[in-house]
mmCIF file with all atom_site columns, C-alpha atoms in Angstrom:
data_model
loop_
_atom_site.group_PDB
_atom_site.id
_atom_site.type_symbol
_atom_site.label_atom_id
_atom_site.label_alt_id
_atom_site.label_comp_id
_atom_site.label_asym_id
_atom_site.label_entity_id
_atom_site.label_seq_id
_atom_site.pdbx_PDB_ins_code
_atom_site.Cartn_x
_atom_site.Cartn_y
_atom_site.Cartn_z
_atom_site.occupancy
_atom_site.B_iso_or_equiv
_atom_site.pdbx_formal_charge
_atom_site.auth_seq_id
_atom_site.auth_comp_id
_atom_site.auth_asym_id
_atom_site.auth_atom_id
_atom_site.pdbx_PDB_model_num
ATOM 1   C CA . MET A 1 1   ? -15.019 -35.787 36.233 1.00 51.00 ? 297 MET A CA 1
ATOM 2   C CA . LYS A 1 2   ? -16.464 -32.233 36.775 1.00 54.00 ? 298 LYS A CA 1
ATOM 3   C CA . PRO A 1 3   ? -14.229 -29.190 36.368 1.00 51.00 ? 299 PRO A CA 1
ATOM 4   C CA . LYS A 1 4   ? -13.721 -27.065 39.467 1.00 59.00 ? 300 LYS A CA 1
ATOM 5   C CA . ASP A 1 5   ? -14.724 -23.709 38.021 1.00 66.00 ? 301 ASP A CA 1
ATOM 6   C CA . ALA A 1 6   ? -17.328 -22.269 35.734 1.00 70.00 ? 302 ALA A CA 1
ATOM 7   C CA . ARG A 1 7   ? -14.796 -20.955 33.211 1.00 66.00 ? 303 ARG A CA 1
ATOM 8   C CA . THR A 1 8   ? -13.347 -24.400 32.551 1.00 58.00 ? 304 THR A CA 1
ATOM 9   C CA . SER A 1 9   ? -16.799 -25.921 32.484 1.00 61.00 ? 305 SER A CA 1
ATOM 10  C CA . GLU A 1 10  ? -17.959 -23.365 29.900 1.00 63.00 ? 306 GLU A CA 1
ATOM 11  C CA . ALA A 1 11  ? -14.936 -23.926 27.740 1.00 60.00 ? 307 ALA A CA 1
ATOM 12  C CA . MET A 1 12  ? -15.343 -27.760 27.766 1.00 57.00 ? 308 MET A CA 1
ATOM 13  C CA . SER A 1 13  ? -19.005 -27.512 26.962 1.00 59.00 ? 309 SER A CA 1
ATOM 14  C CA . ARG A 1 14  ? -18.174 -25.812 23.577 1.00 57.00 ? 310 ARG A CA 1
ATOM 15  C CA . VAL A 1 15  ? -15.864 -28.633 22.463 1.00 61.00 ? 311 VAL A CA 1
ATOM 16  C CA . LYS A 1 16  ? -17.389 -30.584 19.598 1.00 57.00 ? 312 LYS A CA 1
ATOM 17  C CA . GLN A 1 17  ? -17.545 -34.359 19.884 1.00 62.00 ? 313 GLN A CA 1
ATOM 18  C CA . ALA A 1 18  ? -18.075 -35.224 16.189 1.00 66.00 ? 314 ALA A CA 1
ATOM 19  C CA . ARG A 1 19  ? -17.620 -33.651 12.753 1.00 76.00 ? 315 ARG A CA 1
ATOM 20  C CA . THR A 1 20  ? -14.695 -31.571 13.948 1.00 91.00 ? 316 THR A CA 1
ATOM 21  C CA . ALA A 1 21  ? -12.513 -29.585 11.524 1.00 93.00 ? 317 ALA A CA 1
ATOM 22  C CA . PRO A 1 22  ? -9.749  -32.242 11.562 1.00 96.00 ? 318 PRO A CA 1
ATOM 23  C CA . GLU A 1 23  ? -12.399 -34.973 10.795 1.00 96.00 ? 319 GLU A CA 1
ATOM 24  C CA . ASP A 1 24  ? -13.764 -32.925 7.960  1.00 97.00 ? 320 ASP A CA 1
ATOM 25  C CA . LYS A 1 25  ? -10.218 -32.668 6.487  1.00 98.00 ? 321 LYS A CA 1
ATOM 26  C CA . VAL A 1 26  ? -9.829  -36.427 6.741  1.00 98.00 ? 322 VAL A CA 1
ATOM 27  C CA . ALA A 1 27  ? -13.207 -36.916 5.025  1.00 98.00 ? 323 ALA A CA 1
ATOM 28  C CA . GLU A 1 28  ? -12.139 -34.613 2.238  1.00 98.00 ? 324 GLU A CA 1
ATOM 29  C CA . ALA A 1 29  ? -8.881  -36.543 1.772  1.00 98.00 ? 325 ALA A CA 1
ATOM 30  C CA . LEU A 1 30  ? -10.742 -39.905 1.799  1.00 98.00 ? 326 LEU A CA 1
ATOM 31  C CA . ARG A 1 31  ? -13.182 -38.649 -0.842 1.00 97.00 ? 327 ARG A CA 1
ATOM 32  C CA . SER A 1 32  ? -10.359 -37.327 -3.065 1.00 96.00 ? 328 SER A CA 1
ATOM 33  C CA . LEU A 1 33  ? -8.721  -40.728 -2.806 1.00 96.00 ? 329 LEU A CA 1
ATOM 34  C CA . GLU A 1 34  ? -12.029 -42.313 -3.775 1.00 95.00 ? 330 GLU A CA 1
ATOM 35  C CA . VAL A 1 35  ? -12.046 -44.395 -0.563 1.00 96.00 ? 331 VAL A CA 1
ATOM 36  C CA . ALA A 1 36  ? -15.446 -45.596 0.631  1.00 97.00 ? 332 ALA A CA 1
ATOM 37  C CA . TYR A 1 37  ? -16.107 -45.030 4.314  1.00 97.00 ? 333 TYR A CA 1
ATOM 38  C CA . ARG A 1 38  ? -18.863 -44.580 6.932  1.00 97.00 ? 334 ARG A CA 1
ATOM 39  C CA . ARG A 1 39  ? -18.644 -41.893 9.477  1.00 96.00 ? 335 ARG A CA 1
ATOM 40  C CA . ASN A 1 40  ? -19.157 -42.315 13.276 1.00 94.00 ? 336 ASN A CA 1
ATOM 41  C CA . VAL A 1 41  ? -20.255 -45.919 12.931 1.00 94.00 ? 337 VAL A CA 1
ATOM 42  C CA . LYS A 1 42  ? -22.668 -46.480 15.790 1.00 94.00 ? 338 LYS A CA 1
ATOM 43  C CA . ASN A 1 43  ? -22.478 -50.321 15.924 1.00 95.00 ? 339 ASN A CA 1
ATOM 44  C CA . LEU A 1 44  ? -18.757 -50.502 16.185 1.00 97.00 ? 340 LEU A CA 1
ATOM 45  C CA . PRO A 1 45  ? -16.832 -50.114 19.483 1.00 97.00 ? 341 PRO A CA 1
ATOM 46  C CA . GLY A 1 46  ? -16.098 -46.480 20.318 1.00 95.00 ? 342 GLY A CA 1
ATOM 47  C CA . ARG A 1 47  ? -18.012 -45.194 17.244 1.00 96.00 ? 343 ARG A CA 1
ATOM 48  C CA . PRO A 1 48  ? -14.827 -44.728 15.125 1.00 97.00 ? 344 PRO A CA 1
ATOM 49  C CA . ASP A 1 49  ? -14.697 -41.513 13.144 1.00 96.00 ? 345 ASP A CA 1
ATOM 50  C CA . PHE A 1 50  ? -14.325 -43.456 9.847  1.00 97.00 ? 346 PHE A CA 1
ATOM 51  C CA . ALA A 1 51  ? -14.619 -47.102 9.051  1.00 98.00 ? 347 ALA A CA 1
ATOM 52  C CA . ASN A 1 52  ? -14.932 -49.539 6.213  1.00 97.00 ? 348 ASN A CA 1
ATOM 53  C CA . ARG A 1 53  ? -15.719 -53.039 7.454  1.00 96.00 ? 349 ARG A CA 1
ATOM 54  C CA . ALA A 1 54  ? -15.474 -54.629 4.024  1.00 95.00 ? 350 ALA A CA 1
ATOM 55  C CA . ARG A 1 55  ? -11.832 -53.368 3.731  1.00 95.00 ? 351 ARG A CA 1
ATOM 56  C CA . GLY A 1 56  ? -11.182 -54.019 7.419  1.00 97.00 ? 352 GLY A CA 1
ATOM 57  C CA . TRP A 1 57  ? -10.106 -50.720 8.789  1.00 97.00 ? 353 TRP A CA 1
ATOM 58  C CA . ALA A 1 58  ? -11.158 -47.939 11.155 1.00 98.00 ? 354 ALA A CA 1
ATOM 59  C CA . ILE A 1 59  ? -9.706  -44.449 11.498 1.00 98.00 ? 355 ILE A CA 1
ATOM 60  C CA . GLN A 1 60  ? -9.683  -42.513 14.761 1.00 97.00 ? 356 GLN A CA 1
ATOM 61  C CA . VAL A 1 61  ? -8.941  -38.759 14.450 1.00 97.00 ? 357 VAL A CA 1
ATOM 62  C CA . HIS A 1 62  ? -7.508  -37.651 17.737 1.00 96.00 ? 358 HIS A CA 1
ATOM 63  C CA . GLY A 1 63  ? -7.158  -34.049 18.917 1.00 94.00 ? 359 GLY A CA 1
ATOM 64  C CA . CYS A 1 64  ? -3.640  -33.356 20.107 1.00 95.00 ? 360 CYS A CA 1
ATOM 65  C CA . PHE A 1 65  ? -4.748  -31.620 23.294 1.00 93.00 ? 361 PHE A CA 1
ATOM 66  C CA . TRP A 1 66  ? -7.453  -34.050 24.363 1.00 90.00 ? 362 TRP A CA 1
ATOM 67  C CA . HIS A 1 67  ? -5.523  -37.205 23.619 1.00 94.00 ? 363 HIS A CA 1
ATOM 68  C CA . GLN A 1 68  ? -2.063  -35.762 24.644 1.00 94.00 ? 364 GLN A CA 1
ATOM 69  C CA . HIS A 1 69  ? -0.074  -36.077 21.414 1.00 95.00 ? 365 HIS A CA 1
ATOM 70  C CA . THR A 1 70  ? 3.678   -35.427 21.751 1.00 94.00 ? 366 THR A CA 1
ATOM 71  C CA . CYS A 1 71  ? 3.510   -32.330 19.485 1.00 95.00 ? 367 CYS A CA 1
ATOM 72  C CA . ARG A 1 72  ? 3.463   -28.851 20.812 1.00 93.00 ? 368 ARG A CA 1
ATOM 73  C CA . ARG A 1 73  ? -0.419  -28.898 21.144 1.00 91.00 ? 369 ARG A CA 1
ATOM 74  C CA . GLY A 1 74  ? -0.328  -31.776 23.646 1.00 91.00 ? 370 GLY A CA 1
ATOM 75  C CA . THR A 1 75  ? 0.020   -29.475 26.653 1.00 91.00 ? 371 THR A CA 1
ATOM 76  C CA . THR A 1 76  ? -1.384  -29.810 30.206 1.00 92.00 ? 372 THR A CA 1
ATOM 77  C CA . PRO A 1 77  ? -3.025  -26.688 31.622 1.00 90.00 ? 373 PRO A CA 1
ATOM 78  C CA . ILE A 1 78  ? -1.602  -25.352 34.861 1.00 88.00 ? 374 ILE A CA 1
ATOM 79  C CA . HIS A 1 79  ? -4.947  -24.402 36.301 1.00 85.00 ? 375 HIS A CA 1
ATOM 80  C CA . ASN A 1 80  ? -6.597  -27.488 37.871 1.00 86.00 ? 376 ASN A CA 1
ATOM 81  C CA . ARG A 1 81  ? -3.554  -29.614 36.794 1.00 91.00 ? 377 ARG A CA 1
ATOM 82  C CA . GLU A 1 82  ? -4.559  -32.679 38.720 1.00 93.00 ? 378 GLU A CA 1
ATOM 83  C CA . LEU A 1 83  ? -8.030  -32.667 37.131 1.00 90.00 ? 379 LEU A CA 1
ATOM 84  C CA . TRP A 1 84  ? -6.583  -32.450 33.611 1.00 91.00 ? 380 TRP A CA 1
ATOM 85  C CA . GLN A 1 85  ? -3.965  -35.111 34.203 1.00 95.00 ? 381 GLN A CA 1
ATOM 86  C CA . ALA A 1 86  ? -6.714  -37.535 35.427 1.00 95.00 ? 382 ALA A CA 1
ATOM 87  C CA . LYS A 1 87  ? -8.953  -36.612 32.420 1.00 93.00 ? 383 LYS A CA 1
ATOM 88  C CA . PHE A 1 88  ? -6.157  -37.134 29.958 1.00 95.00 ? 384 PHE A CA 1
ATOM 89  C CA . ALA A 1 89  ? -5.113  -40.430 31.584 1.00 96.00 ? 385 ALA A CA 1
ATOM 90  C CA . ARG A 1 90  ? -8.736  -41.672 31.311 1.00 96.00 ? 386 ARG A CA 1
ATOM 91  C CA . ASN A 1 91  ? -8.847  -40.497 27.622 1.00 95.00 ? 387 ASN A CA 1
ATOM 92  C CA . ARG A 1 92  ? -5.657  -42.498 26.824 1.00 96.00 ? 388 ARG A CA 1
ATOM 93  C CA . GLU A 1 93  ? -7.083  -45.554 28.707 1.00 97.00 ? 389 GLU A CA 1
ATOM 94  C CA . ARG A 1 94  ? -10.298 -45.306 26.776 1.00 97.00 ? 390 ARG A CA 1
ATOM 95  C CA . ASP A 1 95  ? -8.464  -44.988 23.483 1.00 97.00 ? 391 ASP A CA 1
ATOM 96  C CA . ALA A 1 96  ? -6.602  -48.231 24.223 1.00 97.00 ? 392 ALA A CA 1
ATOM 97  C CA . GLU A 1 97  ? -9.769  -50.004 25.151 1.00 98.00 ? 393 GLU A CA 1
ATOM 98  C CA . VAL A 1 98  ? -11.546 -48.879 22.007 1.00 98.00 ? 394 VAL A CA 1
ATOM 99  C CA . GLU A 1 99  ? -8.602  -49.827 19.830 1.00 98.00 ? 395 GLU A CA 1
ATOM 100 C CA . ALA A 1 100 ? -8.436  -53.319 21.401 1.00 98.00 ? 396 ALA A CA 1
ATOM 101 C CA . ALA A 1 101 ? -12.158 -53.773 20.842 1.00 98.00 ? 397 ALA A CA 1
ATOM 102 C CA . LEU A 1 102 ? -11.891 -52.730 17.214 1.00 98.00 ? 398 LEU A CA 1
ATOM 103 C CA . VAL A 1 103 ? -8.978  -55.044 16.663 1.00 98.00 ? 399 VAL A CA 1
ATOM 104 C CA . LYS A 1 104 ? -10.893 -57.860 18.262 1.00 98.00 ? 400 LYS A CA 1
ATOM 105 C CA . ALA A 1 105 ? -13.727 -57.093 15.838 1.00 97.00 ? 401 ALA A CA 1
ATOM 106 C CA . GLY A 1 106 ? -11.308 -57.702 13.026 1.00 97.00 ? 402 GLY A CA 1
ATOM 107 C CA . LEU A 1 107 ? -10.404 -54.138 12.070 1.00 97.00 ? 403 LEU A CA 1
ATOM 108 C CA . ARG A 1 108 ? -7.039  -52.550 11.605 1.00 97.00 ? 404 ARG A CA 1
ATOM 109 C CA . VAL A 1 109 ? -7.005  -49.250 13.496 1.00 97.00 ? 405 VAL A CA 1
ATOM 110 C CA . VAL A 1 110 ? -5.349  -46.112 12.183 1.00 98.00 ? 406 VAL A CA 1
ATOM 111 C CA . THR A 1 111 ? -4.862  -43.088 14.361 1.00 97.00 ? 407 THR A CA 1
ATOM 112 C CA . LEU A 1 112 ? -4.517  -39.723 12.741 1.00 98.00 ? 408 LEU A CA 1
ATOM 113 C CA . TRP A 1 113 ? -3.634  -36.685 14.898 1.00 98.00 ? 409 TRP A CA 1
ATOM 114 C CA . GLU A 1 114 ? -5.004  -33.261 14.560 1.00 97.00 ? 410 GLU A CA 1
ATOM 115 C CA . CYS A 1 115 ? -1.580  -31.843 13.662 1.00 97.00 ? 411 CYS A CA 1
ATOM 116 C CA . GLU A 1 116 ? -1.290  -34.305 10.799 1.00 97.00 ? 412 GLU A CA 1
ATOM 117 C CA . THR A 1 117 ? -4.409  -32.903 9.164  1.00 97.00 ? 413 THR A CA 1
ATOM 118 C CA . LYS A 1 118 ? -2.949  -29.356 8.512  1.00 96.00 ? 414 LYS A CA 1
ATOM 119 C CA . ASP A 1 119 ? -1.441  -30.073 5.107  1.00 97.00 ? 415 ASP A CA 1
ATOM 120 C CA . ALA A 1 120 ? -3.916  -31.670 2.653  1.00 97.00 ? 416 ALA A CA 1
ATOM 121 C CA . THR A 1 121 ? -1.291  -33.292 0.461  1.00 96.00 ? 417 THR A CA 1
ATOM 122 C CA . GLN A 1 122 ? 0.656   -34.778 3.345  1.00 97.00 ? 418 GLN A CA 1
ATOM 123 C CA . LEU A 1 123 ? -2.610  -36.010 4.905  1.00 98.00 ? 419 LEU A CA 1
ATOM 124 C CA . LYS A 1 124 ? -3.505  -37.864 1.711  1.00 97.00 ? 420 LYS A CA 1
ATOM 125 C CA . GLU A 1 125 ? -0.021  -39.446 1.657  1.00 96.00 ? 421 GLU A CA 1
ATOM 126 C CA . LEU A 1 126 ? -0.419  -40.484 5.301  1.00 97.00 ? 422 LEU A CA 1
ATOM 127 C CA . ILE A 1 127 ? -3.797  -42.026 4.668  1.00 97.00 ? 423 ILE A CA 1
ATOM 128 C CA . GLN A 1 128 ? -2.489  -43.926 1.592  1.00 96.00 ? 424 GLN A CA 1
ATOM 129 C CA . GLU A 1 129 ? 0.440   -45.165 3.629  1.00 96.00 ? 425 GLU A CA 1
ATOM 130 C CA . ARG A 1 130 ? -1.450  -46.178 6.770  1.00 96.00 ? 426 ARG A CA 1
ATOM 131 C CA . LEU A 1 131 ? -4.416  -47.790 4.855  1.00 95.00 ? 427 LEU A CA 1
ATOM 132 C CA . ARG A 1 132 ? -1.989  -49.430 2.496  1.00 91.00 ? 428 ARG A CA 1
ATOM 133 C CA . LEU A 1 133 ? -3.698  -47.940 -0.603 1.00 87.00 ? 429 LEU A CA 1
ATOM 134 C CA . PRO A 1 134 ? -2.165  -48.206 -4.076 1.00 81.00 ? 430 PRO A CA 1
ATOM 135 C CA . ARG A 1 135 ? -0.008  -45.184 -4.855 1.00 71.00 ? 431 ARG A CA 1
ATOM 136 C CA . GLY A 1 136 ? -1.786  -44.304 -8.141 1.00 58.00 ? 432 GLY A CA 1
ATOM 137 C CA . ARG A 1 137 ? -4.785  -43.015 -6.286 1.00 46.00 ? 433 ARG A CA 1
ATOM 138 C CA . MET A 1 138 ? -3.973  -39.300 -5.976 1.00 41.00 ? 434 MET A CA 1
#
């Protein structure tokens, strides 16, 4: 879906696809918890941001804007509203397809939202809880 104006097109072209700041924060938290992982695993459906097949999990780090989280950052622009709504709907559809494919591949899928990566201590606790890690690893 192509944006209708050059300004929107320019802004979208600058958005990173991988190794974003929220992903880097998750990587840092995983390292501090001494959790082994691979990043952007090419041979898994949807190239999950983090995965450990031996432990049976994958982590997807979603941007609140792009994946329409219910927090204050999950807004829809007024300019070209229909275009954005269609884009966001397709993103959510793709997220569901990727998650289903990962589950079918035998992995438990954890979704972390960009807004959940702001506080390092809280992020480590979320990862421990969602990956079901022993509490002593902090």
